[in-house]
Amino acid sequence: MNLLDTIRLHEQDFSKTEHKVYEYIIKNPSAIETATITKIASLCEVSTSGILRFCQVLGYKGYKDFRFDMMNYLHQEHVEVNSESLFDELTHKYLSVIRRFNTIDQTLINQLIKQIKNTNNIYIIGVHYSSLPAKQLVLGLQDLGINTYFAYDYMQASHLFNNIHEDDLIIYFSIEGNQNNVSRFLDFSSIPLKSYLITLNPKAKLNFTNKILLPGYTYSKQSIVDLQSIVVLFVELFLNIFHNSLS
């Protein structure tokens, strides 16, 4: 699935204003390559905030990231896809996500590191696909002398939640950040202040105090697999930063 197909999938998600942007870009994708956000807003007859909201619905932090992916799409549009070029294309998409890791809120990362060091009871939860990066963080912290409590399904998590107090720390991994299943098992009315959601979804509904947003949500919609690899890579980086903070 290419970028234009992904945009079409979100057609029903756009407001009336955002739909004007949608219609223009679907008909004139090449305009993105040379146009600033102000120029695109003028062409679509909307405000720049309307352009930003359009990009955010697609999972981008802003117009710059959306334009970057659109340019990649336009450059690859006429390339014949064989097994080798497909491998290169997929590699390029992963690399484009990794390059946007510098958009992750580093203030939140440093805050989390400090709180891990100064909290006695740390709870880490990841269910289904999110259990792998959660377990990776648990084992990595254990290697660094930090013991944690860990749950990899909702039943275990519900038992952990019964023991969590307001001065504890909870880290919850969820690629989508949906609350449909979670709310049946977990009581968010008593969640501690030191709580973190690690997700790819900029519109995640889960009610945590802090949200660490990772890049790659749009790409996760194009992939046939769940992009836990992006979260795993983030955990690897986080553990290295944590280790460096101990020296």
mmCIF file of N, CA, C and O in Angstrom, residues 75-155:
data_model
loop_
_atom_site.group_PDB
_atom_site.id
_atom_site.type_symbol
_atom_site.label_atom_id
_atom_site.label_comp_id
_atom_site.label_asym_id
_atom_site.label_seq_id
_atom_site.Cartn_x
_atom_site.Cartn_y
_atom_site.Cartn_z
ATOM 1 N N HIS A 75 9.179 10.095 -5.663
ATOM 2 C CA HIS A 75 10.431 9.691 -6.310
ATOM 3 C C HIS A 75 10.421 8.214 -6.678
ATOM 4 O O HIS A 75 11.092 7.799 -7.616
ATOM 5 N N GLN A 76 9.664 7.427 -5.939
ATOM 6 C CA GLN A 76 9.635 5.989 -6.181
ATOM 7 C C GLN A 76 8.465 5.555 -7.053
ATOM 8 O O GLN A 76 8.375 4.410 -7.449
ATOM 9 N N GLU A 77 7.581 6.493 -7.365
ATOM 10 C CA GLU A 77 6.313 6.159 -8.013
ATOM 11 C C GLU A 77 6.482 5.407 -9.327
ATOM 12 O O GLU A 77 5.726 4.489 -9.634
ATOM 13 N N HIS A 78 7.491 5.808 -10.107
ATOM 14 C CA HIS A 78 7.635 5.241 -11.447
ATOM 15 C C HIS A 78 8.723 4.163 -11.522
ATOM 16 O O HIS A 78 9.101 3.750 -12.613
ATOM 17 N N VAL A 79 9.197 3.733 -10.373
ATOM 18 C CA VAL A 79 10.226 2.694 -10.349
ATOM 19 C C VAL A 79 9.562 1.328 -10.414
ATOM 20 O O VAL A 79 8.643 1.036 -9.662
ATOM 21 N N GLU A 80 10.015 0.499 -11.328
ATOM 22 C CA GLU A 80 9.467 -0.857 -11.434
ATOM 23 C C GLU A 80 9.839 -1.640 -10.193
ATOM 24 O O GLU A 80 11.000 -1.675 -9.775
ATOM 25 N N VAL A 81 8.861 -2.302 -9.580
ATOM 26 C CA VAL A 81 9.084 -3.015 -8.327
ATOM 27 C C VAL A 81 9.378 -4.480 -8.616
ATOM 28 O O VAL A 81 8.515 -5.231 -9.040
ATOM 29 N N ASN A 82 10.633 -4.877 -8.419
ATOM 30 C CA ASN A 82 10.976 -6.298 -8.444
ATOM 31 C C ASN A 82 11.394 -6.687 -7.045
ATOM 32 O O ASN A 82 11.329 -5.887 -6.124
ATOM 33 N N SER A 83 11.828 -7.915 -6.824
ATOM 34 C CA SER A 83 12.127 -8.362 -5.466
ATOM 35 C C SER A 83 13.235 -7.535 -4.830
ATOM 36 O O SER A 83 13.208 -7.250 -3.644
ATOM 37 N N GLU A 84 14.222 -7.118 -5.618
ATOM 38 C CA GLU A 84 15.333 -6.354 -5.063
ATOM 39 C C GLU A 84 14.905 -4.929 -4.715
ATOM 40 O O GLU A 84 15.212 -4.422 -3.643
ATOM 41 N N SER A 85 14.172 -4.264 -5.643
ATOM 42 C CA SER A 85 13.769 -2.888 -5.373
ATOM 43 C C SER A 85 12.757 -2.821 -4.247
ATOM 44 O O SER A 85 12.688 -1.837 -3.524
ATOM 45 N N LEU A 86 11.921 -3.858 -4.091
ATOM 46 C CA LEU A 86 10.973 -3.899 -2.988
ATOM 47 C C LEU A 86 11.714 -3.957 -1.661
ATOM 48 O O LEU A 86 11.338 -3.284 -0.697
ATOM 49 N N PHE A 87 12.774 -4.755 -1.610
ATOM 50 C CA PHE A 87 13.593 -4.825 -0.398
ATOM 51 C C PHE A 87 14.170 -3.449 -0.086
ATOM 52 O O PHE A 87 14.139 -2.995 1.063
ATOM 53 N N ASP A 88 14.683 -2.777 -1.115
ATOM 54 C CA ASP A 88 15.242 -1.437 -0.916
ATOM 55 C C ASP A 88 14.176 -0.460 -0.456
ATOM 56 O O ASP A 88 14.424 0.398 0.400
ATOM 57 N N GLU A 89 12.970 -0.576 -1.045
ATOM 58 C CA GLU A 89 11.886 0.328 -0.684
ATOM 59 C C GLU A 89 11.486 0.158 0.778
ATOM 60 O O GLU A 89 11.308 1.134 1.512
ATOM 61 N N LEU A 90 11.356 -1.104 1.210
ATOM 62 C CA LEU A 90 10.971 -1.359 2.592
ATOM 63 C C LEU A 90 12.064 -0.896 3.556
ATOM 64 O O LEU A 90 11.771 -0.334 4.615
ATOM 65 N N THR A 91 13.318 -1.134 3.176
ATOM 66 C CA THR A 91 14.437 -0.675 4.002
ATOM 67 C C THR A 91 14.416 0.844 4.139
ATOM 68 O O THR A 91 14.616 1.396 5.227
ATOM 69 N N HIS A 92 14.130 1.508 3.041
ATOM 70 C CA HIS A 92 14.071 2.967 3.044
ATOM 71 C C HIS A 92 12.962 3.463 3.971
ATOM 72 O O HIS A 92 13.136 4.459 4.688
ATOM 73 N N LYS A 93 11.821 2.777 3.979
ATOM 74 C CA LYS A 93 10.708 3.191 4.839
ATOM 75 C C LYS A 93 11.081 3.050 6.310
ATOM 76 O O LYS A 93 10.780 3.925 7.122
ATOM 77 N N TYR A 94 11.741 1.935 6.658
ATOM 78 C CA TYR A 94 12.179 1.765 8.043
ATOM 79 C C TYR A 94 13.173 2.865 8.429
ATOM 80 O O TYR A 94 13.099 3.432 9.517
ATOM 81 N N LEU A 95 14.100 3.142 7.528
ATOM 82 C CA LEU A 95 15.092 4.171 7.825
ATOM 83 C C LEU A 95 14.450 5.547 7.989
ATOM 84 O O LEU A 95 14.885 6.345 8.824
ATOM 85 N N SER A 96 13.401 5.823 7.201
ATOM 86 C CA SER A 96 12.731 7.115 7.326
ATOM 87 C C SER A 96 12.072 7.254 8.689
ATOM 88 O O SER A 96 12.015 8.357 9.253
ATOM 89 N N VAL A 97 11.584 6.136 9.235
ATOM 90 C CA VAL A 97 11.007 6.152 10.586
ATOM 91 C C VAL A 97 12.104 6.395 11.620
ATOM 92 O O VAL A 97 11.960 7.221 12.519
ATOM 93 N N ILE A 98 13.210 5.699 11.464
ATOM 94 C CA ILE A 98 14.309 5.822 12.422
ATOM 95 C C ILE A 98 14.856 7.248 12.441
ATOM 96 O O ILE A 98 15.186 7.786 13.501
ATOM 97 N N ARG A 99 14.909 7.877 11.275
ATOM 98 C CA ARG A 99 15.414 9.256 11.212
ATOM 99 C C ARG A 99 14.528 10.222 11.991
ATOM 100 O O ARG A 99 14.979 11.301 12.392
ATOM 101 N N ARG A 100 13.268 9.843 12.189
ATOM 102 C CA ARG A 100 12.360 10.721 12.926
ATOM 103 C C ARG A 100 12.363 10.428 14.427
ATOM 104 O O ARG A 100 11.560 10.998 15.170
ATOM 105 N N PHE A 101 13.265 9.578 14.888
ATOM 106 C CA PHE A 101 13.370 9.317 16.324
ATOM 107 C C PHE A 101 13.755 10.577 17.088
ATOM 108 O O PHE A 101 13.484 10.682 18.278
ATOM 109 N N ASN A 102 14.394 11.528 16.397
ATOM 110 C CA ASN A 102 14.776 12.761 17.101
ATOM 111 C C ASN A 102 13.571 13.643 17.408
ATOM 112 O O ASN A 102 13.706 14.666 18.078
ATOM 113 N N THR A 103 12.377 13.250 16.938
ATOM 114 C CA THR A 103 11.163 13.998 17.286
ATOM 115 C C THR A 103 10.570 13.519 18.608
ATOM 116 O O THR A 103 9.640 14.145 19.131
ATOM 117 N N ILE A 104 11.078 12.412 19.137
ATOM 118 C CA ILE A 104 10.586 11.907 20.419
ATOM 119 C C ILE A 104 10.953 12.901 21.519
ATOM 120 O O ILE A 104 12.045 13.458 21.531
ATOM 121 N N ASP A 105 10.028 13.125 22.436
ATOM 122 C CA ASP A 105 10.218 14.102 23.511
ATOM 123 C C ASP A 105 11.318 13.635 24.464
ATOM 124 O O ASP A 105 11.095 12.776 25.318
ATOM 125 N N GLN A 106 12.510 14.212 24.329
ATOM 126 C CA GLN A 106 13.645 13.792 25.148
ATOM 127 C C GLN A 106 13.512 14.257 26.590
ATOM 128 O O GLN A 106 14.101 13.656 27.495
ATOM 129 N N THR A 107 12.734 15.298 26.815
ATOM 130 C CA THR A 107 12.474 15.737 28.188
ATOM 131 C C THR A 107 11.730 14.649 28.956
ATOM 132 O O THR A 107 12.044 14.361 30.120
ATOM 133 N N LEU A 108 10.749 14.025 28.300
ATOM 134 C CA LEU A 108 10.009 12.931 28.925
ATOM 135 C C LEU A 108 10.903 11.726 29.179
ATOM 136 O O LEU A 108 10.775 11.047 30.197
ATOM 137 N N ILE A 109 11.800 11.452 28.241
ATOM 138 C CA ILE A 109 12.724 10.324 28.408
ATOM 139 C C ILE A 109 13.606 10.551 29.634
ATOM 140 O O ILE A 109 13.784 9.650 30.470
ATOM 141 N N ASN A 110 14.164 11.751 29.761
ATOM 142 C CA ASN A 110 15.017 12.057 30.916
ATOM 143 C C ASN A 110 14.220 12.021 32.217
ATOM 144 O O ASN A 110 14.730 11.580 33.255
ATOM 145 N N GLN A 111 12.982 12.472 32.168
ATOM 146 C CA GLN A 111 12.120 12.435 33.349
ATOM 147 C C GLN A 111 11.839 11.002 33.768
ATOM 148 O O GLN A 111 11.893 10.668 34.959
ATOM 149 N N LEU A 112 11.569 10.136 32.789
ATOM 150 C CA LEU A 112 11.313 8.721 33.085
ATOM 151 C C LEU A 112 12.546 8.055 33.682
ATOM 152 O O LEU A 112 12.437 7.280 34.646
ATOM 153 N N ILE A 113 13.707 8.343 33.141
ATOM 154 C CA ILE A 113 14.947 7.775 33.674
ATOM 155 C C ILE A 113 15.131 8.174 35.133
ATOM 156 O O ILE A 113 15.448 7.335 35.992
ATOM 157 N N LYS A 114 14.917 9.441 35.437
ATOM 158 C CA LYS A 114 15.062 9.924 36.813
ATOM 159 C C LYS A 114 14.075 9.235 37.740
ATOM 160 O O LYS A 114 14.427 8.849 38.863
ATOM 161 N N GLN A 115 12.840 9.051 37.286
ATOM 162 C CA GLN A 115 11.832 8.431 38.138
ATOM 163 C C GLN A 115 12.083 6.939 38.331
ATOM 164 O O GLN A 115 11.789 6.391 39.394
ATOM 165 N N ILE A 116 12.618 6.263 37.318
ATOM 166 C CA ILE A 116 12.981 4.852 37.483
ATOM 167 C C ILE A 116 14.034 4.716 38.591
ATOM 168 O O ILE A 116 13.974 3.812 39.429
ATOM 169 N N LYS A 117 14.987 5.631 38.592
ATOM 170 C CA LYS A 117 16.055 5.588 39.589
ATOM 171 C C LYS A 117 15.546 5.849 41.002
ATOM 172 O O LYS A 117 16.118 5.342 41.972
ATOM 173 N N ASN A 118 14.463 6.629 41.110
ATOM 174 C CA ASN A 118 14.018 7.076 42.432
ATOM 175 C C ASN A 118 12.674 6.494 42.871
ATOM 176 O O ASN A 118 12.046 7.012 43.790
ATOM 177 N N THR A 119 12.233 5.423 42.234
ATOM 178 C CA THR A 119 10.969 4.788 42.594
ATOM 179 C C THR A 119 11.208 3.343 43.010
ATOM 180 O O THR A 119 11.924 2.607 42.334
ATOM 181 N N ASN A 120 10.630 2.956 44.121
ATOM 182 C CA ASN A 120 10.834 1.593 44.617
ATOM 183 C C ASN A 120 10.070 0.550 43.808
ATOM 184 O O ASN A 120 10.595 -0.518 43.482
ATOM 185 N N ASN A 121 8.814 0.840 43.512
ATOM 186 C CA ASN A 121 7.971 -0.136 42.814
ATOM 187 C C ASN A 121 7.681 0.335 41.390
ATOM 188 O O ASN A 121 7.019 1.347 41.177
ATOM 189 N N ILE A 122 8.179 -0.430 40.434
ATOM 190 C CA ILE A 122 8.023 -0.095 39.020
ATOM 191 C C ILE A 122 7.237 -1.218 38.341
ATOM 192 O O ILE A 122 7.592 -2.394 38.447
ATOM 193 N N TYR A 123 6.172 -0.847 37.644
ATOM 194 C CA TYR A 123 5.313 -1.816 36.966
ATOM 195 C C TYR A 123 5.397 -1.587 35.463
ATOM 196 O O TYR A 123 5.172 -0.466 34.983
ATOM 197 N N ILE A 124 5.710 -2.644 34.724
ATOM 198 C CA ILE A 124 5.824 -2.559 33.265
ATOM 199 C C ILE A 124 4.846 -3.545 32.645
ATOM 200 O O ILE A 124 4.847 -4.738 32.980
ATOM 201 N N ILE A 125 3.997 -3.050 31.737
ATOM 202 C CA ILE A 125 2.938 -3.870 31.156
ATOM 203 C C ILE A 125 2.968 -3.760 29.636
ATOM 204 O O ILE A 125 3.088 -2.671 29.081
ATOM 205 N N GLY A 126 2.861 -4.902 28.975
ATOM 206 C CA GLY A 126 2.753 -4.945 27.518
ATOM 207 C C GLY A 126 2.004 -6.204 27.130
ATOM 208 O O GLY A 126 2.377 -7.303 27.546
ATOM 209 N N VAL A 127 0.945 -6.062 26.366
ATOM 210 C CA VAL A 127 0.077 -7.186 26.028
ATOM 211 C C VAL A 127 0.176 -7.481 24.527
ATOM 212 O O VAL A 127 0.318 -6.564 23.712
ATOM 213 N N HIS A 128 0.091 -8.768 24.175
ATOM 214 C CA HIS A 128 0.143 -9.214 22.779
ATOM 215 C C HIS A 128 1.453 -8.750 22.126
ATOM 216 O O HIS A 128 2.518 -9.017 22.640
ATOM 217 N N TYR A 129 1.353 -8.016 20.989
ATOM 218 C CA TYR A 129 2.569 -7.586 20.297
ATOM 219 C C TYR A 129 3.431 -6.676 21.165
ATOM 220 O O TYR A 129 4.652 -6.635 21.008
ATOM 221 N N SER A 130 2.818 -5.952 22.070
ATOM 222 C CA SER A 130 3.566 -5.021 22.909
ATOM 223 C C SER A 130 4.284 -5.710 24.062
ATOM 224 O O SER A 130 5.017 -5.059 24.811
ATOM 225 N N SER A 131 4.063 -7.014 24.226
ATOM 226 C CA SER A 131 4.720 -7.728 25.328
ATOM 227 C C SER A 131 6.226 -7.871 25.088
ATOM 228 O O SER A 131 7.012 -7.887 26.039
ATOM 229 N N LEU A 132 6.639 -7.973 23.827
ATOM 230 C CA LEU A 132 8.070 -8.146 23.524
ATOM 231 C C LEU A 132 8.902 -6.939 23.938
ATOM 232 O O LEU A 132 9.884 -7.091 24.674
ATOM 233 N N PRO A 133 8.562 -5.712 23.495
ATOM 234 C CA PRO A 133 9.359 -4.561 23.962
ATOM 235 C C PRO A 133 9.258 -4.345 25.464
ATOM 236 O O PRO A 133 10.223 -3.892 26.093
ATOM 237 N N ALA A 134 8.088 -4.661 26.058
ATOM 238 C CA ALA A 134 7.947 -4.512 27.512
ATOM 239 C C ALA A 134 8.900 -5.456 28.239
ATOM 240 O O ALA A 134 9.583 -5.075 29.193
ATOM 241 N N LYS A 135 8.945 -6.694 27.771
ATOM 242 C CA LYS A 135 9.841 -7.685 28.390
ATOM 243 C C LYS A 135 11.298 -7.290 28.177
ATOM 244 O O LYS A 135 12.142 -7.468 29.061
ATOM 245 N N GLN A 136 11.598 -6.741 27.005
ATOM 246 C CA GLN A 136 12.954 -6.284 26.727
ATOM 247 C C GLN A 136 13.373 -5.204 27.724
ATOM 248 O O GLN A 136 14.503 -5.211 28.218
ATOM 249 N N LEU A 137 12.463 -4.290 28.050
ATOM 250 C CA LEU A 137 12.771 -3.237 29.022
ATOM 251 C C LEU A 137 12.963 -3.826 30.407
ATOM 252 O O LEU A 137 13.879 -3.435 31.142
ATOM 253 N N VAL A 138 12.111 -4.781 30.777
ATOM 254 C CA VAL A 138 12.225 -5.440 32.082
ATOM 255 C C VAL A 138 13.590 -6.094 32.231
ATOM 256 O O VAL A 138 14.288 -5.904 33.237
ATOM 257 N N LEU A 139 13.993 -6.884 31.230
ATOM 258 C CA LEU A 139 15.272 -7.605 31.305
ATOM 259 C C LEU A 139 16.455 -6.643 31.251
ATOM 260 O O LEU A 139 17.460 -6.842 31.945
ATOM 261 N N GLY A 140 16.336 -5.601 30.424
ATOM 262 C CA GLY A 140 17.419 -4.623 30.333
ATOM 263 C C GLY A 140 17.637 -3.884 31.640
ATOM 264 O O GLY A 140 18.774 -3.680 32.075
ATOM 265 N N LEU A 141 16.533 -3.484 32.295
ATOM 266 C CA LEU A 141 16.652 -2.806 33.582
ATOM 267 C C LEU A 141 17.186 -3.759 34.654
ATOM 268 O O LEU A 141 17.957 -3.359 35.531
ATOM 269 N N GLN A 142 16.773 -5.015 34.557
ATOM 270 C CA GLN A 142 17.266 -6.017 35.504
ATOM 271 C C GLN A 142 18.778 -6.156 35.384
ATOM 272 O O GLN A 142 19.494 -6.252 36.395
ATOM 273 N N ASP A 143 19.293 -6.160 34.161
ATOM 274 C CA ASP A 143 20.746 -6.233 33.946
ATOM 275 C C ASP A 143 21.464 -5.018 34.541
ATOM 276 O O ASP A 143 22.651 -5.104 34.877
ATOM 277 N N LEU A 144 20.733 -3.913 34.646
ATOM 278 C CA LEU A 144 21.324 -2.688 35.198
ATOM 279 C C LEU A 144 21.026 -2.531 36.691
ATOM 280 O O LEU A 144 21.269 -1.476 37.271
ATOM 281 N N GLY A 145 20.495 -3.590 37.304
ATOM 282 C CA GLY A 145 20.271 -3.580 38.745
ATOM 283 C C GLY A 145 18.943 -3.012 39.188
ATOM 284 O O GLY A 145 18.757 -2.720 40.372
ATOM 285 N N ILE A 146 17.997 -2.850 38.246
ATOM 286 C CA ILE A 146 16.667 -2.306 38.565
ATOM 287 C C ILE A 146 15.636 -3.425 38.450
ATOM 288 O O ILE A 146 15.423 -3.972 37.370
ATOM 289 N N ASN A 147 14.997 -3.775 39.560
ATOM 290 C CA ASN A 147 13.971 -4.813 39.542
ATOM 291 C C ASN A 147 12.586 -4.195 39.319
ATOM 292 O O ASN A 147 12.278 -3.129 39.855
ATOM 293 N N THR A 148 11.764 -4.884 38.539
ATOM 294 C CA THR A 148 10.430 -4.386 38.205
ATOM 295 C C THR A 148 9.402 -5.510 38.306
ATOM 296 O O THR A 148 9.748 -6.690 38.357
ATOM 297 N N TYR A 149 8.125 -5.116 38.309
ATOM 298 C CA TYR A 149 7.025 -6.062 38.171
ATOM 299 C C TYR A 149 6.571 -6.028 36.708
ATOM 300 O O TYR A 149 6.530 -4.957 36.093
ATOM 301 N N PHE A 150 6.195 -7.198 36.159
ATOM 302 C CA PHE A 150 5.907 -7.284 34.732
ATOM 303 C C PHE A 150 4.630 -8.082 34.480
ATOM 304 O O PHE A 150 4.397 -9.120 35.105
ATOM 305 N N ALA A 151 3.801 -7.600 33.550
ATOM 306 C CA ALA A 151 2.595 -8.342 33.142
ATOM 307 C C ALA A 151 2.514 -8.340 31.623
ATOM 308 O O ALA A 151 2.744 -7.304 30.985
ATOM 309 N N TYR A 152 2.184 -9.497 31.037
ATOM 310 C CA TYR A 152 2.104 -9.595 29.584
ATOM 311 C C TYR A 152 0.716 -10.002 29.095
ATOM 312 O O TYR A 152 0.523 -10.291 27.918
ATOM 313 N N ASP A 153 -0.267 -10.027 29.987
ATOM 314 C CA ASP A 153 -1.653 -10.186 29.557
ATOM 315 C C ASP A 153 -2.553 -9.397 30.516
ATOM 316 O O ASP A 153 -2.125 -8.949 31.575
ATOM 317 N N TYR A 154 -3.821 -9.206 30.130
ATOM 318 C CA TYR A 154 -4.717 -8.346 30.902
ATOM 319 C C TYR A 154 -5.020 -8.915 32.286
ATOM 320 O O TYR A 154 -5.206 -8.157 33.247
ATOM 321 N N MET A 155 -5.072 -10.243 32.407
ATOM 322 C CA MET A 155 -5.360 -10.838 33.702
ATOM 323 C C MET A 155 -4.241 -10.555 34.690
ATOM 324 O O MET A 155 -4.477 -10.150 35.834
#
